[in-house]
Every structure is written in structure tokens, then in C-alpha cells.
PDB file of C-alpha atoms in Angstrom:
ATOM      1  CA  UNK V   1      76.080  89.111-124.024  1.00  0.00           C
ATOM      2  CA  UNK V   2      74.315  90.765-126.979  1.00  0.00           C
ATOM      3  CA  UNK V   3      72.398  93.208-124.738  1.00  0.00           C
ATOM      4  CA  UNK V   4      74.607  94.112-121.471  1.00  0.00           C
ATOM      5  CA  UNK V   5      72.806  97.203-120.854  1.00  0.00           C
ATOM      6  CA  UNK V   6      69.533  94.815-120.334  1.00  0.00           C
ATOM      7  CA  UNK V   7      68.675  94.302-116.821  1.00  0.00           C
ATOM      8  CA  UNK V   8      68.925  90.418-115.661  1.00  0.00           C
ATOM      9  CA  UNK V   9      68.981  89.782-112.141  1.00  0.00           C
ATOM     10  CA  UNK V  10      65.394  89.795-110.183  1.00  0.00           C
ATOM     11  CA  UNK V  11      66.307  92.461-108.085  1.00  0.00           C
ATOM     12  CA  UNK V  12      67.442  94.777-110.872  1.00  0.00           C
ATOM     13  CA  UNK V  13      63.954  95.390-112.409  1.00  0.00           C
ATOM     14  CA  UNK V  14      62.750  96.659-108.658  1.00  0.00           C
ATOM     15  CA  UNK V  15      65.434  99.025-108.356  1.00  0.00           C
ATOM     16  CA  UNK V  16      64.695 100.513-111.929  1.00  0.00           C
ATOM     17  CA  UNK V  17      61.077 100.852-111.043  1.00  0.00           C
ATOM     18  CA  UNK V  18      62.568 103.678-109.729  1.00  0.00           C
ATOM     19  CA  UNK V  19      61.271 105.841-113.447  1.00  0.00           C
ATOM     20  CA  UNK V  20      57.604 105.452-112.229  1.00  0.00           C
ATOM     21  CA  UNK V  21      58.610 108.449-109.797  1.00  0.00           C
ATOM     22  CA  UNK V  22      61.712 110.218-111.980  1.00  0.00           C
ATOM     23  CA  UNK V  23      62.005 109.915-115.626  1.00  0.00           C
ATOM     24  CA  UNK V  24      64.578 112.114-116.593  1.00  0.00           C
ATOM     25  CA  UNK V  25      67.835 111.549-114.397  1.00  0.00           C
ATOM     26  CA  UNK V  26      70.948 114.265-114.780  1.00  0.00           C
ATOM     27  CA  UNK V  27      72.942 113.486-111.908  1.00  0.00           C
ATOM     28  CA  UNK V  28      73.104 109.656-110.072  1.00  0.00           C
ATOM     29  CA  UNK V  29      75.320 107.852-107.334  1.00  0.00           C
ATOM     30  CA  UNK V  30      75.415 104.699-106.993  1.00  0.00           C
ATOM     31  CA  UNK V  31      77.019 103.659-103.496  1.00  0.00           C
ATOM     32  CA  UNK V  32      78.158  99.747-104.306  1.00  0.00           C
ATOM     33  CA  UNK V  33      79.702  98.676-108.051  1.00  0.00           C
ATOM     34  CA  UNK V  34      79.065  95.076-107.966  1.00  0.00           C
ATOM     35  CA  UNK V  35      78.979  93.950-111.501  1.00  0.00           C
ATOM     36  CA  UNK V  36      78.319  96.912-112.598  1.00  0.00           C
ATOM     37  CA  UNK V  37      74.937  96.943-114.090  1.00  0.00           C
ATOM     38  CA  UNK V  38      73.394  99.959-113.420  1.00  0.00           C
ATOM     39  CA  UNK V  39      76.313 101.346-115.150  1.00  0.00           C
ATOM     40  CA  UNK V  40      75.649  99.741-118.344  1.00  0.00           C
ATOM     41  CA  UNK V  41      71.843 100.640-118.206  1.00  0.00           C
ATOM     42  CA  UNK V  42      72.202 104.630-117.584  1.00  0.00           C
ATOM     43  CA  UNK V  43      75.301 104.593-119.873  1.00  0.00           C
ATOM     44  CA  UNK V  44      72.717 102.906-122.833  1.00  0.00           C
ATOM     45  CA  UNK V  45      69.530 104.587-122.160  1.00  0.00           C
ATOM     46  CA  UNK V  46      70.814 107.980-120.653  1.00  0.00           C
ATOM     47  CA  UNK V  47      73.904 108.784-122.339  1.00  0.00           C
ATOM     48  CA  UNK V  48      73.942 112.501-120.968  1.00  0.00           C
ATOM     49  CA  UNK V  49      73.567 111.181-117.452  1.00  0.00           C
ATOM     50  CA  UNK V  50      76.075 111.868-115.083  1.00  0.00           C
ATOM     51  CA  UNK V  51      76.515 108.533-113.049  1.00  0.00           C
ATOM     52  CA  UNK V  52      79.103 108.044-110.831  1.00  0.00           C
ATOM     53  CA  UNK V  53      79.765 104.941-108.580  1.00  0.00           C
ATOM     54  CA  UNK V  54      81.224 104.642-105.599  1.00  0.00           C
ATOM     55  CA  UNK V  55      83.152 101.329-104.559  1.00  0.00           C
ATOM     56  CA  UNK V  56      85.208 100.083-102.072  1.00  0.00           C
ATOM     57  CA  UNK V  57      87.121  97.105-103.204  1.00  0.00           C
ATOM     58  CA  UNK V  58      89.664  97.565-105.636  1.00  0.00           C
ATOM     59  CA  UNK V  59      89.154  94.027-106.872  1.00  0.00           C
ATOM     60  CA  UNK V  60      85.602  94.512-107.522  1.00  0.00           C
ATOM     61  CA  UNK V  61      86.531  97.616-109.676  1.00  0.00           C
ATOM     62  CA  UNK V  62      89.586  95.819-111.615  1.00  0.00           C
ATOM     63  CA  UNK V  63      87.107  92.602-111.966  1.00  0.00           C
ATOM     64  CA  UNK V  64      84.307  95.374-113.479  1.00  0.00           C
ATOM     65  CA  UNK V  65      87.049  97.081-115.404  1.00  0.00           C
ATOM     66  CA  UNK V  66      88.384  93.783-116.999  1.00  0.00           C
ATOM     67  CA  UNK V  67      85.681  91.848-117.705  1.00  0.00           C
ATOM     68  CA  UNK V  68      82.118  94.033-117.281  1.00  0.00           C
ATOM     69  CA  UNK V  69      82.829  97.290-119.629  1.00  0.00           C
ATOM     70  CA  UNK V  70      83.993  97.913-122.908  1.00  0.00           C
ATOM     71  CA  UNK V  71      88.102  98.865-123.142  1.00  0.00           C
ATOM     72  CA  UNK V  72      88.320 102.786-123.675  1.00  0.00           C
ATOM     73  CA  UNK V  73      84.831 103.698-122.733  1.00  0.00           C
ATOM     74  CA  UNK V  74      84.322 106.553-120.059  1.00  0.00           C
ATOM     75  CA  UNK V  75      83.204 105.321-116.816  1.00  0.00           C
ATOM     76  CA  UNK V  76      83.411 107.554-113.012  1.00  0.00           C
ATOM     77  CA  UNK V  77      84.415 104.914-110.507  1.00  0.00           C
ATOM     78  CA  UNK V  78      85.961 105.854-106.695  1.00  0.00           C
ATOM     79  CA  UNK V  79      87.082 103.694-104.643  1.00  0.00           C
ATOM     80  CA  UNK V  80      86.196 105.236-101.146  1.00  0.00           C
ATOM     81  CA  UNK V  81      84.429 103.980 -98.123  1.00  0.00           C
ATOM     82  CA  UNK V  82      80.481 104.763 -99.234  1.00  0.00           C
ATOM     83  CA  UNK V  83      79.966 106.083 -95.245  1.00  0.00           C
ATOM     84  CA  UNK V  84      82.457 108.733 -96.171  1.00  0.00           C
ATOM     85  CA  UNK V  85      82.195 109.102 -99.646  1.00  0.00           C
ATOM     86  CA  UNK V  86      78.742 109.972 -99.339  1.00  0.00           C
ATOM     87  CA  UNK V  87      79.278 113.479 -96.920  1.00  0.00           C
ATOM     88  CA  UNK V  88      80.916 114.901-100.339  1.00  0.00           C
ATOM     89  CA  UNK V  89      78.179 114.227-102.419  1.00  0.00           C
ATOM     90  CA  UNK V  90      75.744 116.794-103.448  1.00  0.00           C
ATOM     91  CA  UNK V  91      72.272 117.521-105.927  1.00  0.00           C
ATOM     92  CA  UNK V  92      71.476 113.764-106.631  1.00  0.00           C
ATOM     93  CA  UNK V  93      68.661 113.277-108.746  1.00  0.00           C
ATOM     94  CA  UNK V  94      68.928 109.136-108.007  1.00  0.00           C
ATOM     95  CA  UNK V  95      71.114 107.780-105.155  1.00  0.00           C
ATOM     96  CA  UNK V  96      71.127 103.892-105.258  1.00  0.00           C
ATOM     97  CA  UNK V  97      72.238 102.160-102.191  1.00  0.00           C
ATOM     98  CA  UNK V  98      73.218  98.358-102.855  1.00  0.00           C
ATOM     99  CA  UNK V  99      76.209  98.160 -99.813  1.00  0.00           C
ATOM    100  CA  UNK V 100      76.952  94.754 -98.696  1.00  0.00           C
ATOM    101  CA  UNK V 101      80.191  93.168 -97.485  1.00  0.00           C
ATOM    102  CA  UNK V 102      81.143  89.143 -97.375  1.00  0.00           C
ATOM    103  CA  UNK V 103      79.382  89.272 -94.031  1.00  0.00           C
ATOM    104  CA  UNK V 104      76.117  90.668 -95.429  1.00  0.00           C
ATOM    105  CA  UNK V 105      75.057  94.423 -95.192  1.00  0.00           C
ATOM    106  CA  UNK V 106      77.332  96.713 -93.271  1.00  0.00           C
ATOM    107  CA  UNK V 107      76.537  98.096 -89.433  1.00  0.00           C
ATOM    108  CA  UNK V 108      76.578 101.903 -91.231  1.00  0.00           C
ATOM    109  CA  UNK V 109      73.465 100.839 -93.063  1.00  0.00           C
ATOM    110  CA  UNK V 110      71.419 100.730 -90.418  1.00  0.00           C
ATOM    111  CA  UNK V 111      72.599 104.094 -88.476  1.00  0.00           C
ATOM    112  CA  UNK V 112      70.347 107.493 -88.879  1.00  0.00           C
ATOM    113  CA  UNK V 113      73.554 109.417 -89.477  1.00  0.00           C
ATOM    114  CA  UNK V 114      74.068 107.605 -92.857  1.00  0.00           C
ATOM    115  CA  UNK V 115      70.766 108.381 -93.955  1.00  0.00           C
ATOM    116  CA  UNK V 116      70.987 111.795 -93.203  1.00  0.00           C
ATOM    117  CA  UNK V 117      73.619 111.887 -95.308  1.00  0.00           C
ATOM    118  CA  UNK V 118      72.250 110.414 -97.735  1.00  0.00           C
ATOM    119  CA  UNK V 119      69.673 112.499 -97.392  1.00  0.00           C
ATOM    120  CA  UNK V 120      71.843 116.150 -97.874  1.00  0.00           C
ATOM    121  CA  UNK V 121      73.095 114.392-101.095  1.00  0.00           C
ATOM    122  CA  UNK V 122      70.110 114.754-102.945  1.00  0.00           C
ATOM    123  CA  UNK V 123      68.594 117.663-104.816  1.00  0.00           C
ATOM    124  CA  UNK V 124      64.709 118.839-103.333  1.00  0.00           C
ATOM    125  CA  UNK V 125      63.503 115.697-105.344  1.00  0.00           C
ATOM    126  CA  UNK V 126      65.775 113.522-105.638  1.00  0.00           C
ATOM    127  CA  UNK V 127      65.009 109.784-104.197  1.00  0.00           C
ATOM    128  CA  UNK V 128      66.822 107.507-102.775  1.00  0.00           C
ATOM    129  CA  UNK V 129      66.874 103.629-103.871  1.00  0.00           C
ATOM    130  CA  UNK V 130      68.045 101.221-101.532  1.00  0.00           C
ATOM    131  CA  UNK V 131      68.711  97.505-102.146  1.00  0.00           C
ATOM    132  CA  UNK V 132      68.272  95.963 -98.504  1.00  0.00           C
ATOM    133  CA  UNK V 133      69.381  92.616 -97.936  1.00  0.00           C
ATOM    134  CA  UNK V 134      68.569  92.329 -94.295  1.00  0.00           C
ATOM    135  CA  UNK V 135      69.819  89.764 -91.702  1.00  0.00           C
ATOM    136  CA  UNK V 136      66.313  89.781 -89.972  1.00  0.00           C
ATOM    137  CA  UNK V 137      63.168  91.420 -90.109  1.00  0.00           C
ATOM    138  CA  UNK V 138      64.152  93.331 -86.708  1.00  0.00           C
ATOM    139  CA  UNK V 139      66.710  95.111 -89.450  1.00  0.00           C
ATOM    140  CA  UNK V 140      64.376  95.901 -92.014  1.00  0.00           C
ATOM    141  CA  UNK V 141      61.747  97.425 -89.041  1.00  0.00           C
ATOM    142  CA  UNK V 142      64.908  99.379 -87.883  1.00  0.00           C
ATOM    143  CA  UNK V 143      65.636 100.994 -91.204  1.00  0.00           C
ATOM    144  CA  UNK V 144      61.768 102.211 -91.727  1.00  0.00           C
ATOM    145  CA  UNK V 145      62.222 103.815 -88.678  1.00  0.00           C
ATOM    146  CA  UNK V 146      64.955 105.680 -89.137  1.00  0.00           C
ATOM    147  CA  UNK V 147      63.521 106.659 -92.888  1.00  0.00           C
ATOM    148  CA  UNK V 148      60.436 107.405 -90.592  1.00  0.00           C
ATOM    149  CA  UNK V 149      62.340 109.454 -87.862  1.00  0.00           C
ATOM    150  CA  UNK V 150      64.002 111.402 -91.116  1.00  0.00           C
ATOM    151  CA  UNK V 151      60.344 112.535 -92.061  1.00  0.00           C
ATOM    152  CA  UNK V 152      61.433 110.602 -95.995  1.00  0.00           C
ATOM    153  CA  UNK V 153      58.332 109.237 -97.580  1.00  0.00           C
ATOM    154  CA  UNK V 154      59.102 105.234 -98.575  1.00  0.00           C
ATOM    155  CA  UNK V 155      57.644 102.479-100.793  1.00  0.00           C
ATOM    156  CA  UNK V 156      58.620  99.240-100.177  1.00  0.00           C
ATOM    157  CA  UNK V 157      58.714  96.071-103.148  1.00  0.00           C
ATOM    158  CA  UNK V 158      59.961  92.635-102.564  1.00  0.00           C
ATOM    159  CA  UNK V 159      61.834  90.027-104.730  1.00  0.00           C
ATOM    160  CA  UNK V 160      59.906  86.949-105.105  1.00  0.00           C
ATOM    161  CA  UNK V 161      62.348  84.135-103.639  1.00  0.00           C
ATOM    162  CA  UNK V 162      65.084  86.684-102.599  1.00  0.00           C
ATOM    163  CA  UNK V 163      65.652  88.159 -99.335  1.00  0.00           C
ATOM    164  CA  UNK V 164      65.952  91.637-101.095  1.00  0.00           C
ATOM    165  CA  UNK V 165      63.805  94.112 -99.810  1.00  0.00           C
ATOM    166  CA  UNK V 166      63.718  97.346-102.520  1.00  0.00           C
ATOM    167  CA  UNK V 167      62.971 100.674-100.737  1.00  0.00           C
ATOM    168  CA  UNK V 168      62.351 104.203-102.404  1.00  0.00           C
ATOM    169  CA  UNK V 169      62.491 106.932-100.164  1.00  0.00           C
ATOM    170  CA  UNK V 170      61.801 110.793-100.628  1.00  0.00           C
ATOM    171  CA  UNK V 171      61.747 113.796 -99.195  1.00  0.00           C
ATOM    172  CA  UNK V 172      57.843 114.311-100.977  1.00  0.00           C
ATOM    173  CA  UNK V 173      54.827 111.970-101.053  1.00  0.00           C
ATOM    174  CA  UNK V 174      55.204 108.631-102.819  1.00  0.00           C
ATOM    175  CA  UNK V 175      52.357 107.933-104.827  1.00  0.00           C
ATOM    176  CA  UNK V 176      51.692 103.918-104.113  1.00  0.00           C
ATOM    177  CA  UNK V 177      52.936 102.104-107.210  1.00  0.00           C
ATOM    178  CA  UNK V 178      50.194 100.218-108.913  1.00  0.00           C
ATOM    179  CA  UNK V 179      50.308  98.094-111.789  1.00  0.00           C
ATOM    180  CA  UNK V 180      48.834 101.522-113.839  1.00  0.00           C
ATOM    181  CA  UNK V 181      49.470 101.821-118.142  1.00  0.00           C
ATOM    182  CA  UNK V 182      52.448 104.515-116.517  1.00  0.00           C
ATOM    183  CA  UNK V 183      53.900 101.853-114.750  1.00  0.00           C
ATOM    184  CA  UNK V 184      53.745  99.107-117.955  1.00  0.00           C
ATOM    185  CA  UNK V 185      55.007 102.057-119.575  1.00  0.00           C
ATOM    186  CA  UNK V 186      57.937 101.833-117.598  1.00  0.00           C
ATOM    187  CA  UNK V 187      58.162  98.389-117.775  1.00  0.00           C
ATOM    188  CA  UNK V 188      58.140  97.884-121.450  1.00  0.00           C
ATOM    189  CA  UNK V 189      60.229 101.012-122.446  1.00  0.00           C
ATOM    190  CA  UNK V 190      63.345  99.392-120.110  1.00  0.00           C
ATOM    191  CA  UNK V 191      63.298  95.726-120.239  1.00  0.00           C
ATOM    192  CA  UNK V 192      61.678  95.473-116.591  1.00  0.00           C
ATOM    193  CA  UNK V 193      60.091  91.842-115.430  1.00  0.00           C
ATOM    194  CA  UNK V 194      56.977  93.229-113.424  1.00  0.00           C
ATOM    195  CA  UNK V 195      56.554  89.293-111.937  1.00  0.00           C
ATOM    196  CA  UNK V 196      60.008  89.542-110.324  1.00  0.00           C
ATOM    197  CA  UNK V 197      58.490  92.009-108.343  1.00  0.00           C
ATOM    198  CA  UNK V 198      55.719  92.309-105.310  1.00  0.00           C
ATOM    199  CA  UNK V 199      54.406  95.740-104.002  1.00  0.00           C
ATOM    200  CA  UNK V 200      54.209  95.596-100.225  1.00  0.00           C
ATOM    201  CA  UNK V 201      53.423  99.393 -99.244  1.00  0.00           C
TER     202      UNK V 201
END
């Protein structure tokens, strides 16, 4: 790949949206490796940033390791469990939540105690980005109400032809994401596909 910082997947250019609302990261957690994407992106475009990712399976990590990142380059992985990985985290400018398990999302993901974790992990403005791949719509109504119950501010975007659901959440107002010149901006400046992406609320 001639360009593995570029974002390919669908889902990937919803979750990077994320710039319409913080443009200058210093400190992100990413709770879920997977091929390591985000990774590559923050370690291309913000080479200052500290990102750190937090992983579970040591085969995902050794898989990432051996055939997603170039030999000798600096990279913070953990392996930890992200339910208590997350209570030692602090002053998050971005936390990105993409947690899911052979047997879809795990049952922490949709508890109010996670969130509120989540929630003391970030700085005053920090935001939270959550990749939800939910079982049923019941479990995407019971997440908003926990964000809800948290007093968080959330947007919501969906993946044309993918069950993801992509959810920013903060503890200040959200302004509704339009398709503005700040949000083309956005688009253009990082590779983003705005048709691989709907605006719900």
C-alpha cells in the first residue's frame, strides 16, 4: 500500500469526522487495535500526537506488529482489558471506542459505569468517538440513554450498508454537523469519503 496512513474502510471516514469538532489532538486513546489504522493516520498527519492504543488480544497486536507497521517505528500498544484499562486513563483530548469481540460488541459497552469512565478520561473538552456495531436497535436506544443519563452531548452518523452506527459524545454542545466549507475542509485535508457517510442527529 503506497498510502497506509489513508483511511479505507467506510466506517473510518465517520470516525475521523471527528476534526469538524477538534482539530488539534495532543493526547488520544484508542480502546480496540484492530488493524491498526488510526494508528497509521495520527502517526502521518500528527506526528507530535500522543496516541496510545489499548488491545486485548495478543494476536491482534503480533498480527498489527508483523504485518500493519513499519519494523523499528515507535508505536504505544497495551494489551489490557479496555473495561479496566480505561479507569487509569486520564486528560484525553480524543478517546475512540471501536470494542468488539468474535461474538459482536461486548456486555461492558452497554453499562453506564463504562461510560463514566470513559467519561473521567477525558480532559474538559475532550470527546469521545464510539464505533457501535449494535446487535439491535434496542442496543443502540440503550446506549443514547446512558450518554443521555451522563448529561454528554452526542451526534450520531451512519455507514451506508453497514450496521455501524458512529457516535460523538461531549461533555459541551455539539454543533449538528452539516455538509458546511469547514466540514469539506475536513474532508479534503484528510482523505475523508463524505458519501460513506449519513448524518442522522
Amino acid at each position: 500500500m503506497h498510502s497506509p496512513h489513508q483511511p479505507v474502510l467506510p466506517h473510518l471516514s465517520a470516525l475521523l469526522l471527528c476534526f469538524y469538532y477538534r482539530q488539534r489532538p495532543q493526547k488520544v486513546t484508542e480502546l480496540g487495535l484492530g488493524g491498526g489504522s488510526l494508528q497509521r493516520f495520527f502517526r502521518y498527519h500528527f506526528p507530535l500526537c500522543e496516541i496510545r492504543s489499548i488491545e486485548y488480544s495478543a494476536r491482534v497486536i503480533r498480527l498489527f506488529e508483523q504485518w500493519f507497521w513499519p519494523a523499528g517505528s515507535p508505536c504505544q500498544i497495551v494489551q489490557q482489558d479496555a473495561q479496566q484499562a480505561i479507569k487509569d486513563v486520564a486528560a484525553q483530548d480524543l478517546l475512540f471506542i471501536d470494542l468488539f469481540a468474535e461474538q459482536g460488541s461486548p456486555d461492558f459497552v452497554f453499562s453506564q459505569a463504562f461510560y463514566q469512565d470513559c467519561c473521567n478520561a477525558l480532559n474538559p473538552d475532550g470527546l469521545m468517538v464510539i464505533n457501535l456495531l449494535s446487535a439491535s436497535w434496542l442496543q443502540s436506544e440503550q446506549l443514547l440513554e446512558i450518554l443521555s443519563e451522563l448529561q454528554l452531548q452526542f451526534r450520531i452518523l451512519a455507514v451506508p450498508g453497514y450496521q455501524n452506527k458512529v457516535i460523538f459524545a461531549a461533555r459541551q454542545a455539539l454543533p449538528v454537523l452539516d455538509f458546511d466549507s469547514q466540514l469539506q475542509q475536513v474532508a479534503r485535508q484528510y482523505q475523508l469519503d463524505l458519501n460513506a457517510v449519513v448524518f442522522m442527529r
